[in-house]
Short mmCIF file of C-alpha atoms in Angstrom, two decimals:
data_model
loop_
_atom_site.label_atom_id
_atom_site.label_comp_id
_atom_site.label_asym_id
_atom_site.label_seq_id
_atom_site.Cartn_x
_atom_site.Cartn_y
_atom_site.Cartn_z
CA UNK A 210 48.80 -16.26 110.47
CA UNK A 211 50.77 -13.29 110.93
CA UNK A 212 51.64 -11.91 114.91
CA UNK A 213 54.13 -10.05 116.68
CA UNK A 214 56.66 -12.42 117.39
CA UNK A 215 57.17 -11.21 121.18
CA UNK A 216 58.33 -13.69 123.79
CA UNK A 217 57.10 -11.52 126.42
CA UNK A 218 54.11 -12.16 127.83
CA UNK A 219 51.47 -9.10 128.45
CA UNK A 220 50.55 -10.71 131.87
CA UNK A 221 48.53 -7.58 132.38
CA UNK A 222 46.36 -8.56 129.66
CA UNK A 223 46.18 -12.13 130.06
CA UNK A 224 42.92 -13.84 132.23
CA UNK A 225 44.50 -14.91 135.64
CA UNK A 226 42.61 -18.47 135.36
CA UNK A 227 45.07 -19.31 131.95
CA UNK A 228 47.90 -19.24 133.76
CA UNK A 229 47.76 -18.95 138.05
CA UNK A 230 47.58 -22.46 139.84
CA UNK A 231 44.51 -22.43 141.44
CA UNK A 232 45.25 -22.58 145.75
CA UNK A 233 45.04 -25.46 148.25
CA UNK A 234 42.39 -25.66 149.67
CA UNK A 235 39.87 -23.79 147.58
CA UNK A 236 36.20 -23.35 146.55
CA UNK A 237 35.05 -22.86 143.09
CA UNK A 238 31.63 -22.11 140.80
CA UNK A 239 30.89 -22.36 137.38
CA UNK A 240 28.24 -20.65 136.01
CA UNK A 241 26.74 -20.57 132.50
CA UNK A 242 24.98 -18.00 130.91
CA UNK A 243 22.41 -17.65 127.97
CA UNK A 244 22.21 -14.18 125.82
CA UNK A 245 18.83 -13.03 125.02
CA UNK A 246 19.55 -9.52 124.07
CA UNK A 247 22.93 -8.48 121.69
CA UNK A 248 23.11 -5.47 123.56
CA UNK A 249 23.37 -6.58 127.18
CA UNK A 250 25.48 -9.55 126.19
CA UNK A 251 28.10 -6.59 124.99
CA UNK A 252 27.43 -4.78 128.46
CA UNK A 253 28.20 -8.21 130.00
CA UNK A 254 31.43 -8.33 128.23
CA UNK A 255 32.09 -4.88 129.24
CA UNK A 256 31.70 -5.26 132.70
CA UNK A 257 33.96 -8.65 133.08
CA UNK A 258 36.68 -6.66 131.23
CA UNK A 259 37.07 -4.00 134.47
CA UNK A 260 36.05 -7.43 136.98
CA UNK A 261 38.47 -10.29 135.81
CA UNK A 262 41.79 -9.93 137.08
CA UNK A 263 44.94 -10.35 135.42
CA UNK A 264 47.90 -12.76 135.12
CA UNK A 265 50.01 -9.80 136.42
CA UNK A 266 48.16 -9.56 139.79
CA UNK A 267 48.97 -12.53 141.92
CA UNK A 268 50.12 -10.63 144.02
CA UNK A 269 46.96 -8.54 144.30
CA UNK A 270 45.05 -7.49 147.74
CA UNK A 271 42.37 -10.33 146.91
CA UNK A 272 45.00 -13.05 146.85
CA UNK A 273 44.11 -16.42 146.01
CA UNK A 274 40.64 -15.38 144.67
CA UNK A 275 39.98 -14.16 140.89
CA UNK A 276 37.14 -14.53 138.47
CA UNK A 277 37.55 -15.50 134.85
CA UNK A 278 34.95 -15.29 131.93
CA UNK A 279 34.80 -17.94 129.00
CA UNK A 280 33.00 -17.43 125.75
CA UNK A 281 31.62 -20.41 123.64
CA UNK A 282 31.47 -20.27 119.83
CA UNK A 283 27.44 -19.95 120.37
CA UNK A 284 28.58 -16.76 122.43
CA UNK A 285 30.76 -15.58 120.11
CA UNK A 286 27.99 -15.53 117.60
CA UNK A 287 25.36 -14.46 119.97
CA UNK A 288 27.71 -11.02 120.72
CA UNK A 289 27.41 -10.44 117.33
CA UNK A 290 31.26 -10.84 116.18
CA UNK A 291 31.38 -10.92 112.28
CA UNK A 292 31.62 -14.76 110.32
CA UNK A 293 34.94 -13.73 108.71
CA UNK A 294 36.27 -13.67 112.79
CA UNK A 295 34.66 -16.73 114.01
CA UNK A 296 36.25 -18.45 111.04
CA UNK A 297 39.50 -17.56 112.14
CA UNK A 298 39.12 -19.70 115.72
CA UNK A 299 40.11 -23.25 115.77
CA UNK A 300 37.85 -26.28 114.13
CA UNK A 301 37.25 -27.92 117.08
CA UNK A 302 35.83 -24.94 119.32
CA UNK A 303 33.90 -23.92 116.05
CA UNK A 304 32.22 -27.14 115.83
CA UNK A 305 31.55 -27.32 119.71
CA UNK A 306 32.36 -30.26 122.03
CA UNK A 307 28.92 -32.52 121.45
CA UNK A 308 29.58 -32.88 117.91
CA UNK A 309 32.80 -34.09 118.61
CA UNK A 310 31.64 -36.54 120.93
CA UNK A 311 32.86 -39.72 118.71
CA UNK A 312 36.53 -38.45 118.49
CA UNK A 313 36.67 -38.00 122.11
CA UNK A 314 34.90 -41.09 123.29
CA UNK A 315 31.86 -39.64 124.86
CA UNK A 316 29.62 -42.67 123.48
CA UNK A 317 26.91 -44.38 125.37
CA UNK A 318 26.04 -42.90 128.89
CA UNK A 319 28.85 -40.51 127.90
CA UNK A 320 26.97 -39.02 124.86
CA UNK A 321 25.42 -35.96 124.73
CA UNK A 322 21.90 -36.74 124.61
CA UNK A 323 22.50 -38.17 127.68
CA UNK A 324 24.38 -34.85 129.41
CA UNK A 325 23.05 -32.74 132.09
CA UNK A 326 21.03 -30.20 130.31
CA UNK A 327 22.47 -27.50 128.91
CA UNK A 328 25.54 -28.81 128.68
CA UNK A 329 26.57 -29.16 124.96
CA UNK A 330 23.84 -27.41 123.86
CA UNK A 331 24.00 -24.21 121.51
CA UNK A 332 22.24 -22.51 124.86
CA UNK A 333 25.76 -22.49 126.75
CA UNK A 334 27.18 -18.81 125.97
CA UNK A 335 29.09 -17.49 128.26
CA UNK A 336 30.59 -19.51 131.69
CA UNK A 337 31.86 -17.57 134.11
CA UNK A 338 34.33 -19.06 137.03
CA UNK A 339 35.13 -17.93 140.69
CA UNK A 340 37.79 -19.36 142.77
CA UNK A 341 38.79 -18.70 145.91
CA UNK A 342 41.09 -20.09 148.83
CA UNK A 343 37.38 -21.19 150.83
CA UNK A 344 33.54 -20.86 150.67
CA UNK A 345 33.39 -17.90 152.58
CA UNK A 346 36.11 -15.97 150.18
CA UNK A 347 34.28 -18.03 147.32
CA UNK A 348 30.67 -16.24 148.03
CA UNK A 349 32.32 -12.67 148.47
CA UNK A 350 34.13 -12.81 145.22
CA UNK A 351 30.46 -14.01 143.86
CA UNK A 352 29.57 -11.07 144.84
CA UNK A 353 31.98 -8.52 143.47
CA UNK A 354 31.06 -10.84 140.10
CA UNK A 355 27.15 -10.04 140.56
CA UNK A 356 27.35 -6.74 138.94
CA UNK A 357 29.08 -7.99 135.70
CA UNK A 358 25.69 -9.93 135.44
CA UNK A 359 22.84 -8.58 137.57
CA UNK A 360 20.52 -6.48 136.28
CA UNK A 361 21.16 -7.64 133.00
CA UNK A 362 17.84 -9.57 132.15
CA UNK A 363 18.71 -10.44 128.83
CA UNK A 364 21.36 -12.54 130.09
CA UNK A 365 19.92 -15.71 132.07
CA UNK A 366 21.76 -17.72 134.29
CA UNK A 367 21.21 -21.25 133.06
CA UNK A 368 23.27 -23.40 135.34
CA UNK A 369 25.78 -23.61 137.71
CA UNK A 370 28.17 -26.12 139.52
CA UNK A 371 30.09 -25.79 143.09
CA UNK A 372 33.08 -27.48 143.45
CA UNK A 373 36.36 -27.63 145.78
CA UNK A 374 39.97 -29.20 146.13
CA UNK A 375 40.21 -30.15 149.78
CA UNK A 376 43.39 -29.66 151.99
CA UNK A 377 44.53 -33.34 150.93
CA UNK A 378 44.55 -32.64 147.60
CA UNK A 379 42.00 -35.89 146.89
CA UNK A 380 39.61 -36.54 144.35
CA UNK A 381 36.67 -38.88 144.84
CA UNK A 382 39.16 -42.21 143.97
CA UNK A 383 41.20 -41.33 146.51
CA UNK A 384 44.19 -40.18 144.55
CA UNK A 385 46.06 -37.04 145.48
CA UNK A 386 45.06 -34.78 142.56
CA UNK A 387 47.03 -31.71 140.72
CA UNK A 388 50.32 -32.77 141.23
CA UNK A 389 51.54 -32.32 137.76
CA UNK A 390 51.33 -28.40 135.50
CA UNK A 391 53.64 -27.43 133.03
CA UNK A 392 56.20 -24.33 133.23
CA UNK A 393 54.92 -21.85 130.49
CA UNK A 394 58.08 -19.56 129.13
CA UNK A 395 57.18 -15.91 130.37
CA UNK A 396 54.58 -16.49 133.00
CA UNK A 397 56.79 -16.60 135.89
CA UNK A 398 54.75 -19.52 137.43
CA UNK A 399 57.41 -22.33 137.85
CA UNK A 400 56.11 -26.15 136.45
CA UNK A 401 56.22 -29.21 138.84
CA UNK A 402 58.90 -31.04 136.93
CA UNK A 403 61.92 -29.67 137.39
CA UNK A 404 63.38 -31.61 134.64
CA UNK A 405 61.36 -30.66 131.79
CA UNK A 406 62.32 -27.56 129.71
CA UNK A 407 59.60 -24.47 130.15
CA UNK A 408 57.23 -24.84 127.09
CA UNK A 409 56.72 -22.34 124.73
CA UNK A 410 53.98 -19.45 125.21
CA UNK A 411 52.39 -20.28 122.18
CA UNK A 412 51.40 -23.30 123.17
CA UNK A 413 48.83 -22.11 125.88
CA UNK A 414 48.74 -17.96 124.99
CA UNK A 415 47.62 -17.23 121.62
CA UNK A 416 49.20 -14.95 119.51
CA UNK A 417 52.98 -16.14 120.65
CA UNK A 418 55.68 -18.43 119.40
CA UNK A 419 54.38 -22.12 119.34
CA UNK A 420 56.76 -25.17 119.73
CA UNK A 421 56.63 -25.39 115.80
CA UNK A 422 57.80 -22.04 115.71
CA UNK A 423 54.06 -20.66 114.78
CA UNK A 424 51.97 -18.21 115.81
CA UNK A 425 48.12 -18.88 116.36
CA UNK A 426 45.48 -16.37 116.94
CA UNK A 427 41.86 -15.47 116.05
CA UNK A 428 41.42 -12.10 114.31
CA UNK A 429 41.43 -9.42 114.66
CA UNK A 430 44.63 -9.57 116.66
CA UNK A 431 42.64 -7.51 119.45
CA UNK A 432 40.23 -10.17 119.66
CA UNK A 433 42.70 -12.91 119.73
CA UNK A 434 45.66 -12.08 120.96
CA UNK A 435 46.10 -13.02 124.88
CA UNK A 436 43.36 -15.40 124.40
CA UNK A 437 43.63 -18.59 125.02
CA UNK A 438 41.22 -21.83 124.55
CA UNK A 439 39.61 -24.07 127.58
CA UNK A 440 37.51 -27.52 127.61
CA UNK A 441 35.35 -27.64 130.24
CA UNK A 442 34.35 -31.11 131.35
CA UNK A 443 31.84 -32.75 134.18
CA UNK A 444 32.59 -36.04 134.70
CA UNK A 445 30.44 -38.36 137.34
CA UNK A 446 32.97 -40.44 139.07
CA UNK A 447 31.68 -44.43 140.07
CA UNK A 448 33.62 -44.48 143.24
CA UNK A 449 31.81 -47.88 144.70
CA UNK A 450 32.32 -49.46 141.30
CA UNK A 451 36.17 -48.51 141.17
CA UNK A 452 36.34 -49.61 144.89
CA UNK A 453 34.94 -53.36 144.36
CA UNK A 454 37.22 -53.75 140.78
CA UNK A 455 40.66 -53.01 142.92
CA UNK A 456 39.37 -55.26 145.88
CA UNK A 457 38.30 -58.14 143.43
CA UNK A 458 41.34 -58.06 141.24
CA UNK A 459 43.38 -57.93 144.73
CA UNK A 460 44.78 -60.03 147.16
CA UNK A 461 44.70 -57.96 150.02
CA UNK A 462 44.64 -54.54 151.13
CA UNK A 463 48.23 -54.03 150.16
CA UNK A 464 47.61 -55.39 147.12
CA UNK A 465 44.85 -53.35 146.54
CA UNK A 466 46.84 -50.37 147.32
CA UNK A 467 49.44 -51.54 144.49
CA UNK A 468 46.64 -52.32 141.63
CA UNK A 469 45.31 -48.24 142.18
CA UNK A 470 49.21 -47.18 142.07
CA UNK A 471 49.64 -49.47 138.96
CA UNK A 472 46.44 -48.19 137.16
CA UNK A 473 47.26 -44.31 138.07
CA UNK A 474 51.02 -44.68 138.21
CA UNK A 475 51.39 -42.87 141.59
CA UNK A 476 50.31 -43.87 144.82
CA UNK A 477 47.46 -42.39 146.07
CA UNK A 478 49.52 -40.33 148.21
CA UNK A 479 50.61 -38.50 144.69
CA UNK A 480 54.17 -40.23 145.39
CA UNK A 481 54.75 -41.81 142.05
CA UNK A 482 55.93 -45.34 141.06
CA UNK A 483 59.14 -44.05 139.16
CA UNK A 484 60.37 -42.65 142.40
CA UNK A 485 58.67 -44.88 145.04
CA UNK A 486 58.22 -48.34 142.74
CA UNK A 487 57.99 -50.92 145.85
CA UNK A 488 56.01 -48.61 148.63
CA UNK A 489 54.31 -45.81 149.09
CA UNK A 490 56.21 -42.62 150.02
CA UNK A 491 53.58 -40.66 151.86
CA UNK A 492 56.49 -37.34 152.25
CA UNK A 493 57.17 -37.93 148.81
CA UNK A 494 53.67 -37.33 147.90
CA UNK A 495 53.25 -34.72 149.63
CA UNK A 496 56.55 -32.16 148.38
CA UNK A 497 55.62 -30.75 145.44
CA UNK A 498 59.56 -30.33 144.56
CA UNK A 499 59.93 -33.83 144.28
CA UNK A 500 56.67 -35.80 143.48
CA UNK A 501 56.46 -34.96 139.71
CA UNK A 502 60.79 -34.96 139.16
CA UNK A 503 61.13 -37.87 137.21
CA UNK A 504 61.46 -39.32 133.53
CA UNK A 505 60.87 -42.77 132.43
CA UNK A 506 63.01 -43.64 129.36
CA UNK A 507 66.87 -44.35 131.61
CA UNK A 508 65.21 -46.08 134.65
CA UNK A 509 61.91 -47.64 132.98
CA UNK A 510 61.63 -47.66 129.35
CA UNK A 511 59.42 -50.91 129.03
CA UNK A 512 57.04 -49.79 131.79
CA UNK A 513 57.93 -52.19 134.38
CA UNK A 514 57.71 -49.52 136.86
CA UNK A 515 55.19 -47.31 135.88
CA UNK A 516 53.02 -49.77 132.98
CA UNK A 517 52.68 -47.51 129.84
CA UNK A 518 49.57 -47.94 130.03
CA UNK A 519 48.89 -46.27 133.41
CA UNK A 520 46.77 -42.84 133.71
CA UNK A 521 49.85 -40.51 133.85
CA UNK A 522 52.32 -42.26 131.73
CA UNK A 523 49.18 -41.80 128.98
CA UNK A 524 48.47 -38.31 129.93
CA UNK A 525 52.16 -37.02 129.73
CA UNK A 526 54.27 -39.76 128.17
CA UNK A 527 57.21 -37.49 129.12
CA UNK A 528 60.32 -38.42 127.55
CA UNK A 529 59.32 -41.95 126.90
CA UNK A 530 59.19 -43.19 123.08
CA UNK A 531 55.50 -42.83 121.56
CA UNK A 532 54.20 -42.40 118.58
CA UNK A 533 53.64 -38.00 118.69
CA UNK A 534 56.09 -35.37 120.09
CA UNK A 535 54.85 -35.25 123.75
CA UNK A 536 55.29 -31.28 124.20
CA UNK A 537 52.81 -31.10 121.08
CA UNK A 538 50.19 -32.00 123.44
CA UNK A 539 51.37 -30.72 126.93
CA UNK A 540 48.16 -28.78 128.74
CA UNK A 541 47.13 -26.56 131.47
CA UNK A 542 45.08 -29.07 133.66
CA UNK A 543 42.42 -27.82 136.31
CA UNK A 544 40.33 -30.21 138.34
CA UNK A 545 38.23 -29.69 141.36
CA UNK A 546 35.86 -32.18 142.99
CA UNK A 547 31.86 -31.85 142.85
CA UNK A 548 29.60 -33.60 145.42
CA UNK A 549 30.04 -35.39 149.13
CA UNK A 550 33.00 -37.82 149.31
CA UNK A 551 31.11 -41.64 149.39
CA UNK A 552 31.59 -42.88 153.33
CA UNK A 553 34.99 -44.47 153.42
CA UNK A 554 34.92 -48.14 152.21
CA UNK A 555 31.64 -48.34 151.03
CA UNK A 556 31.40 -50.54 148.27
CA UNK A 557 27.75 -49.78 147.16
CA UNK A 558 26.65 -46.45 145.44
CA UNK A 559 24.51 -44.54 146.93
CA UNK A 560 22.64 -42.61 144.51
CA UNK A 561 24.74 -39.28 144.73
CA UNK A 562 26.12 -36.95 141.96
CA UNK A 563 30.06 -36.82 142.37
CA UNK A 564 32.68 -36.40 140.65
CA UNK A 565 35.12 -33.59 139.05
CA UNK A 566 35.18 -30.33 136.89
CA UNK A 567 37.38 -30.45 134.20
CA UNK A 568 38.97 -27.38 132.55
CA UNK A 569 41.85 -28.24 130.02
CA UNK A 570 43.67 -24.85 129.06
CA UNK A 571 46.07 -24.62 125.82
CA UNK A 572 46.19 -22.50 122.59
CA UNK A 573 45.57 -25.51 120.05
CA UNK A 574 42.73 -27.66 121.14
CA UNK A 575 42.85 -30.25 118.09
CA UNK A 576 46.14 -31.69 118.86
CA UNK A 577 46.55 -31.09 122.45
CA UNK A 578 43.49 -32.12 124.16
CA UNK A 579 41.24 -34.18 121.66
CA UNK A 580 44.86 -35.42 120.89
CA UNK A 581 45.09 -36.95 124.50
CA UNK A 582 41.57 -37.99 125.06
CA UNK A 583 41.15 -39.73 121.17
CA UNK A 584 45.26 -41.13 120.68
CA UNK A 585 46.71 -41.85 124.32
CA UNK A 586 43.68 -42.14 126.54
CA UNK A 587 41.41 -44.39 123.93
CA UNK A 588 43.71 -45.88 122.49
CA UNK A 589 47.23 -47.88 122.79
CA UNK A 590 49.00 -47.66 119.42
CA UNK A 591 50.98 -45.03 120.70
CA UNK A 592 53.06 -47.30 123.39
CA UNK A 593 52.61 -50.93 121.49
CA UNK A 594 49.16 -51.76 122.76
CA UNK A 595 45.76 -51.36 120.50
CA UNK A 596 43.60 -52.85 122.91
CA UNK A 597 44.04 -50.94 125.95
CA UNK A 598 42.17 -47.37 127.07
CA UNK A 599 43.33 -45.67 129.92
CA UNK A 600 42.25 -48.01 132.82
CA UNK A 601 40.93 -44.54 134.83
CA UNK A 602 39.18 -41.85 132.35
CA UNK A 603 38.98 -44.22 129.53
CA UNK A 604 35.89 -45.23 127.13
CA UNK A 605 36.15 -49.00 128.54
CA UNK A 606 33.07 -50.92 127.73
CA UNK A 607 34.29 -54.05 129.61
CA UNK A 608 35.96 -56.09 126.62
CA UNK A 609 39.77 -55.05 126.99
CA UNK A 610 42.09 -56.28 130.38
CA UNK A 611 44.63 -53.68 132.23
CA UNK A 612 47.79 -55.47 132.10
CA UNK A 613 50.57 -54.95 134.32
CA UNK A 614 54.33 -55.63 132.50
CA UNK A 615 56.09 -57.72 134.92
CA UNK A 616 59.04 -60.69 135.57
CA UNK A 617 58.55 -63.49 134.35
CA UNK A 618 54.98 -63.37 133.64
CA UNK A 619 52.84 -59.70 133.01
CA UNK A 620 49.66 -59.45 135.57
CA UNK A 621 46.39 -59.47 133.77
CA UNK A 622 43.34 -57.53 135.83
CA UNK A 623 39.71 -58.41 135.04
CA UNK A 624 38.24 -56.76 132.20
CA UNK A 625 37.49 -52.63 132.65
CA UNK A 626 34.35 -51.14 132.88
CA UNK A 627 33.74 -47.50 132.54
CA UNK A 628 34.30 -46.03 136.10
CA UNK A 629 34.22 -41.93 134.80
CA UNK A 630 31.07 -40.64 132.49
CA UNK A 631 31.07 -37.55 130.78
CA UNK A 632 28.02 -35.39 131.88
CA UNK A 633 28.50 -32.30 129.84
CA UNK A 634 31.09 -30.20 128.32
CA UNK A 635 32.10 -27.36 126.23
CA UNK A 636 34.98 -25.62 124.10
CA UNK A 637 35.13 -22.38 124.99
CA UNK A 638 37.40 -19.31 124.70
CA UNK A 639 39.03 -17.18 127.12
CA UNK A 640 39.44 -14.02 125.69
CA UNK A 641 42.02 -11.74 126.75
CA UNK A 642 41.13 -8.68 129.24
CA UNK A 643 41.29 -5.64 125.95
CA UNK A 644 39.31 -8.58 124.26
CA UNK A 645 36.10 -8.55 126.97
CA UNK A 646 36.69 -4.58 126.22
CA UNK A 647 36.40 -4.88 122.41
CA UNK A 648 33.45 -7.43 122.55
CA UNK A 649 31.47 -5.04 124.97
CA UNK A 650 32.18 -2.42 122.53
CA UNK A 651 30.72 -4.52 119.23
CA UNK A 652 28.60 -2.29 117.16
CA UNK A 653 25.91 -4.28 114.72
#
């Protein structure tokens, strides 16, 4: 599809959430939306165009604190925006995320008749996201956001979800979280591995030079262009369950310890295994110059160090052989926690909702996140091993071992069970700020 071929990012015209690393600490909502009425869905749109703020303003008087709006195919339609456009978006976000709940291993508890209602249903429209440095912040830029909805009452609020990413960086599991993003070519935001080449724009901003060389982007180029694509997950984290696997396959605490490093391939202080293979390196985990610096294929192409098939060596291969060209499938990865931490070494649940909120950010959702999820986290062809599902996110239904490659004999853990279940999700797209503009300004 035909595009300027410009390698310079608008920044001005691109959401701040596509491309900004989100602060530590911070606080965070989602909230969903259902339009009732064409016409205040377009003064919605209107008002988030003058209320989201740009890639260009990091350096603005709010700071750390910025709203984005997301529009699901559903929404799309709902606004009123022509067939011959929506055909133009990608397959995947057409078809929304429930019906592609066999490709991306959302089966059984994960499937979504069994998701937290709406989620995945054609009732989802518009989610809009806050995010601020702490609650406080969090509520005030809520309330700059109430206008772009309030008064509106053929828009409904339908649901909403408070998160946070606390000062140690920890998810529920205990594992330092957000370590790794990639550097995106014209967005001035530096990536965590200083050893990887910047990616192309393309691959997370549509209407830009791709990898391939291509150029993706819905039409009309004012709808598409500075767009980009996002899919938003909830997943409900088994924290007592993980806890009692790593102490029953273990020997001790320290051996406990190693088992969670093998399984994620970091320690859960974020220092990883290919720079800290026989301890933990607690300053290590803790510099974000250093902790995601590394490659596999000199020091550990078999995966004695970090197993291949570990959490991160699945999620970003790097430069390691597997079957698909890794920066095909690079994305822009957001997490923050939901719900109270369970009390520290418990090994019985207690009934509570917790877990994360997902947001996956890139410009070609068919081969860079149902790519991950369907070929490296559900599968093992890709490193040598057909059996094996990523031993953390994975669809494991308690048949296949997580092996750990070692001399002279490889380590075989119990059998896995499914410690994360999906709970909702969408495909949704992020339209650019002159996009929210056009949308508000749709005429029937």
């Amino acid at each position: 599809m035909s595009a300027p071929m410009d390698t310079t990012l608008e920044l001005d015209d691109i959401q701040r959430g596509v491309l900004s690393p989100r602060p530590t600490p911070y606080a965070a909502t989602y909230l969903a939306f259902r339009i009732d009425d064409r016409t205040q869905g377009r003064e919605l749109m209107r008002r988030a165009g003058s209320a989201v703020t740009s890639a260009a303003d990091s350096s603005s008087p709010l700071g750390d604190t910025w709203v984005s709006v997301a529009v699901t195919r559903w929404g799309l339609e709902a606004l009123g925006v022509p067939r011959a456009s929506l055909d133009t978006f990608a397959w995947e976000f057409r078809q929304g995320m429930a019906a592609r709940a066999g490709a991306l291993g959302d089966v059984g508890a994960s499937s979504p008749e069994n998701w937290e209602t709406p989620l995945g249903t054609t009732d989802v429209h518009v989610v809009i996201t806050a995010v601020a440095p702490d609650s406080p912040r969090l509520e005030a830029a809520m309330d700059r956001a109430r206008p772009v909805h309030d008064r509106l009452p053929g828009v409904t609020a339908i649901w909403r979800q408070d998160c946070y990413a606390l000062p140690t960086e920890t998810e529920h599991f205990g594992y330092r979280d957000g370590v790794s993003h990639p550097a995106v070519e014209g967005s001035g935001v530096p990536g965590s591995n200083q050893l990887e080449v910047p990616l192309k724009s393309g691959e997370f901003v549509l209407g830009y030079p791709d990898e391939l060389g291509g150029v993706q982007a819905p039409q009309p180029t004012v709808l598409g262009r500075n767009g980009s694509y996002a899919a938003f997950r909830k997943l409900h984290q088994k924290v007592a369950e993980f806890r009692a696997y790593l102490k029953d396959n273990s020997t001790g605490p320290q051996d406990e310890e190693l088992i969670a490093a093998k399984i994620l391939g970091r320690w859960r202080s974020g220092a990883p295994l290919a720079l800290a293979p026989q301890r933990d390196d607690p300053a290590l985990g803790a510099d974000p110059h250093r902790r995601n610096s590394f490659l596999y294929e000199e020091v550990d192409p078999a995966g004695f160090i970090t197993p291949g098939g570990c959490h991160i060596r699945r999620a970003n291969p790097r430069d390691a052989s597997v079957a698909g060209a890794v920066r095909l499938h690079r994305m822009i990865r957001r997490g923050a926690v939901y719900g109270p931490p369970l009390p520290e070494g418990a090994l019985a649940d207690d009934g509570t909702d917790r877990g994360l909120m997902f947001a996956f950010i890139g410009a070609h959702p068919g081969r860079q996140f149902e790519f991950v999820q369907s070929e490296w986290m559900n599968d093992g062809v890709f490193f040598g091993s057909s059996d094996m599902r990523d031993p953390v996110v994975g669809s494991a239904d308690g048949e296949f071992a997580f092996t750990i490659p070692r001399r002279p004999l490889r380590r075989r853990l119990a059998p896995l069970p499914r410690f994360v279940v999906t709970r909702g999700g969408e495909y949704c797209f992020l339209p650019s700020l002159s996009a929210l503009r056009w949308l508000g300004d749709l005429r029937d």
